Amino acid sequence: MGSTPPGEWLAVAERVVALAMAAGATEAEALVSADDAQLTRFANSEIHQNVAETSVGCNLRFVVGKRIGVASTGRLHDDGLRRLVERAGAIARHVEELEDWAGLPEPAGPILDLPAAFATGTASSSPEERAAGARAVIAAADAAGVTAYGSFATTTERLAVANSRDVRAAGERTWSQLITVSMGPDGGTGYAESAAVDATAIDAAALGREAAAKARATAAARPIEPGDYPVVLEEYAVVDLLDMLGYLGFSALAVQEERSFVEIGKRVGSDLVTIWDDGADPAGLPMAFDYEGLAKRRVSLIDHGVCRGLVYDAQTAARAGVHSTGHGLPAPNPYGPFPLNMLMAPGTTPRDELIGGLDRGLLVTRFHYTNPVHPKLAIVTGMTRDGTFLVEGGRIVAPVRNLRFTQSYLEAIAGVSAVASERRTLKGFLGGVVVPAVRIDAFTFTGATEH
Amino acid sequence: MRELTDRALDTAARRGATYADVRIVRRLDESISVKSGRLEGASSGESEGFGVRVLVDGAWGFAASHRLETPEIDRVAAEAVRIARASATALRRAVALDDRPAAHGTYETPVAEDPFTVPLEAKIGDLLAADAAMNRVKGLAYTESMYAAQREWKTFAASDGSFTEQTITHVGSAVEANAVDGDEHQRRSYPDNGGGWQAAGYEHVRRLDLLGNAEAYADEAVALLSAPQCPPGRRTIVLDPSQLYMQIHESCGHPTELDRVFGTEASYAGTSFLTTDKLESGFRYGSDLVTIVADATAAGGMGTFGWDDEGVAAQSVPLIREGILAGYLTSRETAPRIGRRSGGAMRADGWNRIPLIRMTNINLLPVAGMSLDDIVADTDDGLYLAQCRSWSIDDRRLNFQFATEVAYEIKGGRKGRLLKNPTYTGITYELWRSCDAVGDASSYRMLGTPNCGKGEPGQAGHIGHAVSGARFRNVQVGVLD
């Protein structure tokens, strides 16, 4: 059943809409999401967890006038759907009116066919192939005398949306991700990651070598005083900048609730920083339409350092008097729309030359456990992890112990002084992210740890 | 149910599994959110499915499906075996499980007032009333109030003959007042940052008395806008239960997970500084006042159950005894490696996830002698920090930084003026060694977090923490510019 084609899930969605309308809804929307997901996990250079699931869920928005009830179910047999409609209907009849409810969205432009969003190499991935990927990473670790940890995930997502205003959308997409942490015998750790639509495009051995080499290079890291340092952030750390800025600022709801830093036309980054969201870009993990069944539009978020746009779903767009950009999440959704396909423009500096611009600074591989301290100023705290190095005279001179930072991400992007010409595709908090490494003139480290 | 579980176990055995277990889980949940006096949304969810976990050639495999039908059970059990065989191609240590008596029986969360039968309009009305109370305060930007409940029916069966059925009910409700002035955003929330959850029925929501507390918290949110910044420095801090539970969660709960210690979470959440040599050497984690247990039998805790998801009976396990590392959160696979029996801490987030070592109820036991008020009265110069606002800790659980919603200055044994934007930071064992007072039972209460993330694919854990409040000396307090 997991391989049920999207068109058949659309039929289920249409049936649920019809059931809701027959039960008294004035509008209805059904979202069916069916996943086949597998993940092979390894630690201590062996596979220790290895899982697969076939799952499905149906979300129903049952609207009576301006009253909206939301219910979901994973039970798609007759009784399950009947209960779904009953539960959503009961909620809709008991809740108050949403005064500015603009109605469910109407069809808004064609939904692109995105062949680049789907790869058979992921959809047909076998446990044996994932195990082979894990073994390739482990072999690279063995060769370097370090220990491998990580996971290799493959997912096929099928999504179908129907509503009573003739929105119809159905499609399938795939994504795969391999991450690995290497640990050396003397305390060094390293990290590597790749995400792709096609699992067979991921070079597991190369990632294993990258992480293993870094674990070797970080052996016997020495302490360093916290303080302000210029930094080069590898792509794995830059993902966190985009994710956090997306979470804190780029959603129209965040602006409407006055908790976002975004003001259209305001400069927040250096000229070198351009960020946008594009579900159609094959460099990322493409997605043709959102969870309201609307085509995803390309949205410029920051253009050469200046705030240019926001992502909208149907409700926030109606409040603002604009069209949805196709960034709705499944209801109920207190977070509002979200940019799921962010990309950052590459620069002109070869990646390997970024540290050449540091007289004395730090090279940071990735961040760990970041959390906003002051959301509106995008001040975030977190730790460095899996490869932090002191750079002097443009050269790495020593690995250093991990540091805590407390840093405004807005000030960080304002301080970007170089952007790498190469980019990586990675899996962010919620979606695919395409990012280059960057150099930042000042980054505030506020504490240190023991490793 | 027995027919379905037998089918899964038989299929797994026929395919070559030396051990198998199966969980069939149905979950019902509902949530209501109110924002600034307006019902923002109400929703109801239902899911159902099963997961089969097998050992083949000493390696694990797991497969799950939402379709509770015989052919699908056969397919999924066979798939789990195939996956385990693939795991065995990269295996260095064959899995060995500890012995435990076969589990049989039923367990149900004690519930006085079933939250799923309380009329929806009554629950909405309670939230709107609390929200209105907050909005009587002038100067708020927005308010949020939430209610949520979850019930899980779980059947577990294993190839050793175990068969248990459990019904677990969790419920939570909370209010939050937000005040904004330019870039300054202050909030106060009650009863805790996690949403006021317990294992209980709607009687817990009534006991919380959101309506009676809402206005005072809203007042403080507004007052914080004009409060002075909390000054930096080495300070004495007293942590209210609403902050202390998160300190325990991050700096004691997670590092005592034995799977982390053994590195099996290294690629995602990280490892732990509490390596097993520290158990043997009697590592001093905290002061003599610090005794922390993992108690899956504690009343009202979201980590309370009859059996864990490996069929190990609920129990109370000492983690820190009078400041000394005494144990870990363990599973049937990990416990034998330190010469112990499973402490029953394997928990899965629904039918489609494998059980992982998770916190149960990680409780800092109260210490007779001083109430929380006595501790404040005994503090000449310090800060009283309440309600977690932001948290971060390194991948070995050593360097932490927390922000709280509010600090109250303590001068001469009295709580005084409000200070805004407090943060504090340190190294886990240094903080706990500096603990020189733990509150007595009068302020001991069960709190919890419903969204503890762990594992790949990700799982959200429901964790309980009972605490009474505590004092720590010479802690680095920092302040935003």
Short mmCIF file of C-alpha atoms in Angstrom, two decimals, chain A residues 91-366:
data_model
loop_
_atom_site.label_atom_id
_atom_site.label_comp_id
_atom_site.label_asym_id
_atom_site.label_seq_id
_atom_site.Cartn_x
_atom_site.Cartn_y
_atom_site.Cartn_z
CA ILE A 91 -14.95 20.73 16.43
CA ALA A 92 -16.13 23.07 13.69
CA ARG A 93 -19.53 23.34 15.26
CA HIS A 94 -18.16 24.11 18.71
CA VAL A 95 -15.46 26.62 17.97
CA GLU A 96 -15.85 30.33 17.49
CA GLU A 97 -15.70 32.04 14.15
CA LEU A 98 -12.31 33.01 12.80
CA GLU A 99 -13.18 36.61 12.05
CA ASP A 100 -10.78 37.13 9.19
CA TRP A 101 -11.18 33.67 7.70
CA ALA A 102 -10.72 34.11 3.97
CA GLY A 103 -11.89 30.70 2.92
CA LEU A 104 -9.94 27.77 1.64
CA PRO A 105 -7.67 28.62 -1.27
CA GLU A 106 -8.76 28.42 -4.87
CA PRO A 107 -6.53 27.00 -7.61
CA ALA A 108 -3.73 29.49 -8.24
CA GLY A 109 -1.69 28.72 -11.27
CA PRO A 110 -0.37 25.51 -12.69
CA ILE A 111 1.59 23.09 -10.57
CA LEU A 112 4.86 22.29 -12.25
CA ASP A 113 5.81 18.78 -13.14
CA LEU A 114 9.16 18.33 -11.42
CA PRO A 115 10.89 15.20 -12.66
CA ALA A 116 13.92 16.19 -10.60
CA ALA A 117 11.89 15.70 -7.42
CA PHE A 118 11.73 11.94 -7.74
CA ALA A 119 14.38 9.27 -8.15
CA THR A 120 13.81 5.57 -8.51
CA GLY A 121 17.18 5.05 -6.89
CA THR A 122 15.66 6.26 -3.65
CA ALA A 123 12.16 4.86 -4.04
CA SER A 124 13.47 1.36 -4.68
CA SER A 125 16.33 1.49 -2.19
CA SER A 126 16.77 -1.80 -0.37
CA PRO A 127 18.06 -2.64 3.11
CA GLU A 128 21.05 -4.24 1.42
CA GLU A 129 21.89 -1.02 -0.46
CA ARG A 130 21.64 1.07 2.69
CA ALA A 131 23.79 -1.43 4.54
CA ALA A 132 26.33 -1.17 1.73
CA GLY A 133 26.37 2.60 2.19
CA ALA A 134 26.96 2.17 5.91
CA ARG A 135 29.75 -0.32 5.23
CA ALA A 136 31.42 2.13 2.84
CA VAL A 137 31.52 4.79 5.56
CA ILE A 138 32.76 2.25 8.09
CA ALA A 139 35.48 1.07 5.72
CA ALA A 140 36.71 4.64 5.32
CA ALA A 141 36.76 5.01 9.08
CA ASP A 142 38.61 1.73 9.51
CA ALA A 143 41.20 2.85 7.01
CA ALA A 144 41.79 6.02 9.01
CA GLY A 145 41.80 4.28 12.36
CA VAL A 146 38.67 5.98 13.62
CA THR A 147 35.17 4.81 14.49
CA ALA A 148 32.08 5.55 12.42
CA TYR A 149 28.65 6.70 13.51
CA GLY A 150 25.80 7.90 11.35
CA SER A 151 22.67 7.13 9.40
CA PHE A 152 21.54 6.59 5.86
CA ALA A 153 17.91 7.52 5.24
CA THR A 154 15.69 7.11 2.20
CA THR A 155 12.15 8.42 1.96
CA THR A 156 9.42 8.48 -0.64
CA GLU A 157 6.66 10.98 0.11
CA ARG A 158 3.35 10.96 -1.68
CA LEU A 159 1.10 13.91 -1.15
CA ALA A 160 -2.43 14.57 -2.36
CA VAL A 161 -4.60 17.60 -1.62
CA ALA A 162 -8.19 18.23 -2.58
CA ASN A 163 -10.57 20.92 -1.45
CA SER A 164 -14.11 21.97 -2.18
CA ARG A 165 -12.90 24.96 -4.20
CA ASP A 166 -11.40 22.71 -6.85
CA VAL A 167 -7.84 22.64 -5.66
CA ARG A 168 -6.36 19.35 -6.77
CA ALA A 169 -2.73 18.42 -6.33
CA ALA A 170 -0.96 15.09 -6.23
CA GLY A 171 2.65 14.13 -6.52
CA GLU A 172 5.53 12.17 -5.15
CA ARG A 173 9.04 13.10 -4.22
CA THR A 174 12.05 11.38 -2.76
CA TRP A 175 14.94 12.41 -0.63
CA SER A 176 17.89 10.71 0.91
CA GLN A 177 20.41 11.77 3.51
CA LEU A 178 23.63 10.31 4.79
CA ILE A 179 25.28 11.78 7.86
CA THR A 180 28.34 10.54 9.65
CA VAL A 181 30.38 11.43 12.70
CA SER A 182 33.84 9.93 13.04
CA MET A 183 35.56 9.61 16.38
CA GLY A 184 39.28 9.10 16.78
CA PRO A 185 40.99 7.23 19.58
CA ASP A 186 42.34 10.44 21.07
CA GLY A 187 39.14 12.44 21.26
CA GLY A 188 38.96 13.95 17.80
CA THR A 189 35.65 14.02 15.97
CA GLY A 190 34.63 14.90 12.45
CA TYR A 191 31.42 15.26 10.50
CA ALA A 192 30.15 14.89 6.95
CA GLU A 193 26.70 14.96 5.43
CA SER A 194 24.96 14.91 2.09
CA ALA A 195 21.34 15.05 0.99
CA ALA A 196 20.00 14.27 -2.45
CA VAL A 197 16.84 13.37 -4.28
CA ASP A 198 18.60 10.23 -5.53
CA ALA A 199 20.20 8.02 -2.89
CA THR A 200 22.53 6.54 -5.48
CA ALA A 201 24.05 10.00 -6.00
CA ILE A 202 25.40 10.05 -2.46
CA ASP A 203 29.04 9.03 -2.27
CA ALA A 204 29.13 7.26 1.07
CA ALA A 205 32.81 6.44 0.89
CA ALA A 206 33.73 10.07 0.21
CA LEU A 207 31.67 11.24 3.18
CA GLY A 208 33.33 8.61 5.33
CA ARG A 209 36.75 9.85 4.26
CA GLU A 210 35.81 13.48 4.90
CA ALA A 211 34.60 12.79 8.44
CA ALA A 212 37.48 10.46 9.23
CA ALA A 213 40.09 12.94 8.07
CA LYS A 214 38.56 15.63 10.23
CA ALA A 215 38.43 13.32 13.25
CA ARG A 216 42.14 12.75 12.80
CA ALA A 217 42.78 16.46 12.41
CA THR A 218 40.94 17.37 15.61
CA ALA A 219 42.88 14.99 17.85
CA ALA A 220 44.15 16.50 21.09
CA ALA A 221 42.25 19.75 20.64
CA ARG A 222 43.55 22.53 22.84
CA PRO A 223 41.52 25.00 24.86
CA ILE A 224 41.03 28.51 23.55
CA GLU A 225 39.65 31.57 25.28
CA PRO A 226 36.11 32.56 24.37
CA GLY A 227 35.76 35.96 22.75
CA ASP A 228 35.07 37.58 19.40
CA TYR A 229 36.73 35.83 16.48
CA PRO A 230 36.36 36.06 12.74
CA VAL A 231 35.14 32.70 11.52
CA VAL A 232 34.76 30.53 8.50
CA LEU A 233 31.58 28.50 8.80
CA GLU A 234 31.37 25.32 6.80
CA GLU A 235 28.12 24.56 5.01
CA TYR A 236 26.92 22.38 7.90
CA ALA A 237 26.94 25.42 10.18
CA VAL A 238 25.49 27.79 7.57
CA VAL A 239 22.39 25.58 7.36
CA ASP A 240 21.61 26.54 10.93
CA LEU A 241 21.77 30.24 10.03
CA LEU A 242 19.20 29.80 7.29
CA ASP A 243 16.98 27.47 9.31
CA MET A 244 16.91 29.81 12.28
CA LEU A 245 16.33 32.93 10.17
CA GLY A 246 13.52 31.06 8.41
CA TYR A 247 11.99 30.02 11.71
CA LEU A 248 12.30 33.43 13.36
CA GLY A 249 11.72 35.78 10.50
CA PHE A 250 10.72 34.79 7.00
CA SER A 251 7.19 33.61 7.80
CA ALA A 252 4.41 36.07 7.08
CA LEU A 253 2.76 35.04 10.33
CA ALA A 254 5.86 36.02 12.30
CA VAL A 255 5.67 39.47 10.71
CA GLN A 256 1.93 39.78 11.29
CA GLU A 257 2.46 38.90 14.94
CA GLU A 258 5.31 41.43 15.17
CA ARG A 259 7.83 38.85 16.33
CA SER A 260 9.93 38.88 13.15
CA PHE A 261 13.01 40.93 12.41
CA VAL A 262 11.96 41.28 8.77
CA GLU A 263 11.05 44.68 7.38
CA ILE A 264 10.82 44.70 3.61
CA GLY A 265 13.52 46.94 2.21
CA LYS A 266 15.61 46.86 5.39
CA ARG A 267 19.24 45.88 5.09
CA VAL A 268 20.09 43.01 7.43
CA GLY A 269 22.98 41.31 5.65
CA SER A 270 26.07 42.15 3.71
CA ASP A 271 25.91 42.61 -0.05
CA LEU A 272 27.18 39.08 -0.40
CA VAL A 273 24.12 37.50 1.21
CA THR A 274 21.28 36.48 -1.08
CA ILE A 275 18.75 33.94 0.14
CA TRP A 276 15.59 32.72 -1.54
CA ASP A 277 13.14 29.85 -1.44
CA ASP A 278 12.45 27.85 -4.58
CA GLY A 279 10.65 24.53 -4.56
CA ALA A 280 11.47 23.97 -8.21
CA ASP A 281 15.24 24.32 -8.04
CA PRO A 282 16.80 20.93 -8.81
CA ALA A 283 19.83 21.86 -6.73
CA GLY A 284 17.73 21.31 -3.63
CA LEU A 285 15.10 18.77 -2.66
CA PRO A 286 12.30 19.96 -4.96
CA MET A 287 8.67 20.20 -4.01
CA ALA A 288 6.02 21.29 -6.52
CA PHE A 289 3.20 22.33 -4.20
CA ASP A 290 2.52 23.01 -0.55
CA TYR A 291 0.29 21.32 2.00
CA GLU A 292 -2.66 23.42 0.85
CA GLY A 293 -2.24 22.13 -2.70
CA LEU A 294 -0.92 25.41 -4.13
CA ALA A 295 2.01 25.71 -6.48
CA LYS A 296 5.20 26.80 -4.75
CA ARG A 297 6.49 30.11 -6.00
CA ARG A 298 10.04 31.33 -5.91
CA VAL A 299 10.36 33.91 -3.14
CA SER A 300 13.30 36.25 -2.73
CA LEU A 301 13.92 36.53 1.01
CA ILE A 302 17.17 38.50 1.23
CA ASP A 303 18.67 40.03 -1.90
CA HIS A 304 22.21 41.33 -1.54
CA GLY A 305 21.60 41.86 2.13
CA VAL A 306 18.20 43.52 1.87
CA CYS A 307 14.92 41.94 3.04
CA ARG A 308 12.79 41.42 -0.04
CA GLY A 309 9.97 39.03 0.74
CA LEU A 310 8.11 36.63 2.96
CA VAL A 311 6.53 33.26 2.49
CA TYR A 312 2.74 33.08 2.76
CA ASP A 313 0.06 30.48 3.12
CA ALA A 314 -3.55 31.15 2.14
CA GLN A 315 -4.62 32.67 5.45
CA THR A 316 -1.63 34.96 6.00
CA ALA A 317 -1.82 36.01 2.35
CA ALA A 318 -5.48 36.96 2.70
CA ARG A 319 -4.67 39.03 5.79
CA ALA A 320 -1.99 40.83 3.85
CA GLY A 321 -4.02 41.18 0.66
CA VAL A 322 -1.58 39.18 -1.44
CA HIS A 323 -1.47 35.72 -3.00
CA SER A 324 -0.19 32.67 -1.22
CA THR A 325 3.35 31.84 -2.22
CA GLY A 326 2.67 28.15 -1.69
CA HIS A 327 4.33 27.71 1.68
CA GLY A 328 1.48 26.39 3.80
CA LEU A 329 2.12 23.64 6.32
CA PRO A 330 -0.43 21.02 7.40
CA ALA A 331 -3.22 22.32 9.65
CA PRO A 332 -3.41 22.96 12.51
CA ASN A 333 -0.29 25.00 12.22
CA PRO A 334 0.50 27.62 14.84
CA TYR A 335 3.83 28.45 13.21
CA GLY A 336 2.43 29.75 9.97
CA PRO A 337 4.03 29.31 6.55
CA PHE A 338 7.64 28.15 6.33
CA PRO A 339 10.34 28.27 3.65
CA LEU A 340 11.02 24.58 3.02
CA ASN A 341 13.37 24.99 0.07
CA MET A 342 15.90 27.66 0.96
CA LEU A 343 18.95 28.38 -1.13
CA MET A 344 21.81 30.81 -0.61
CA ALA A 345 23.63 32.26 -3.57
CA PRO A 346 27.21 31.14 -4.08
CA GLY A 347 29.99 33.68 -3.99
CA THR A 348 33.21 33.96 -5.89
CA THR A 349 35.76 32.72 -3.38
CA PRO A 350 36.93 29.15 -3.85
CA ARG A 351 35.88 27.22 -0.75
CA ASP A 352 39.41 26.22 0.11
CA GLU A 353 40.53 29.85 0.06
CA LEU A 354 38.03 31.15 2.62
CA ILE A 355 40.37 30.62 5.55
CA GLY A 356 43.07 32.45 3.63
CA GLY A 357 41.34 35.65 4.65
CA LEU A 358 41.69 34.96 8.37
CA ASP A 359 44.67 36.50 10.14
CA ARG A 360 43.53 34.88 13.35
CA GLY A 361 40.18 33.20 13.55
CA LEU A 362 38.29 29.97 13.78
CA LEU A 363 37.10 27.41 11.27
CA VAL A 364 33.81 25.88 12.46
CA THR A 365 32.46 22.64 11.02
CA ARG A 366 28.98 22.63 12.52
#
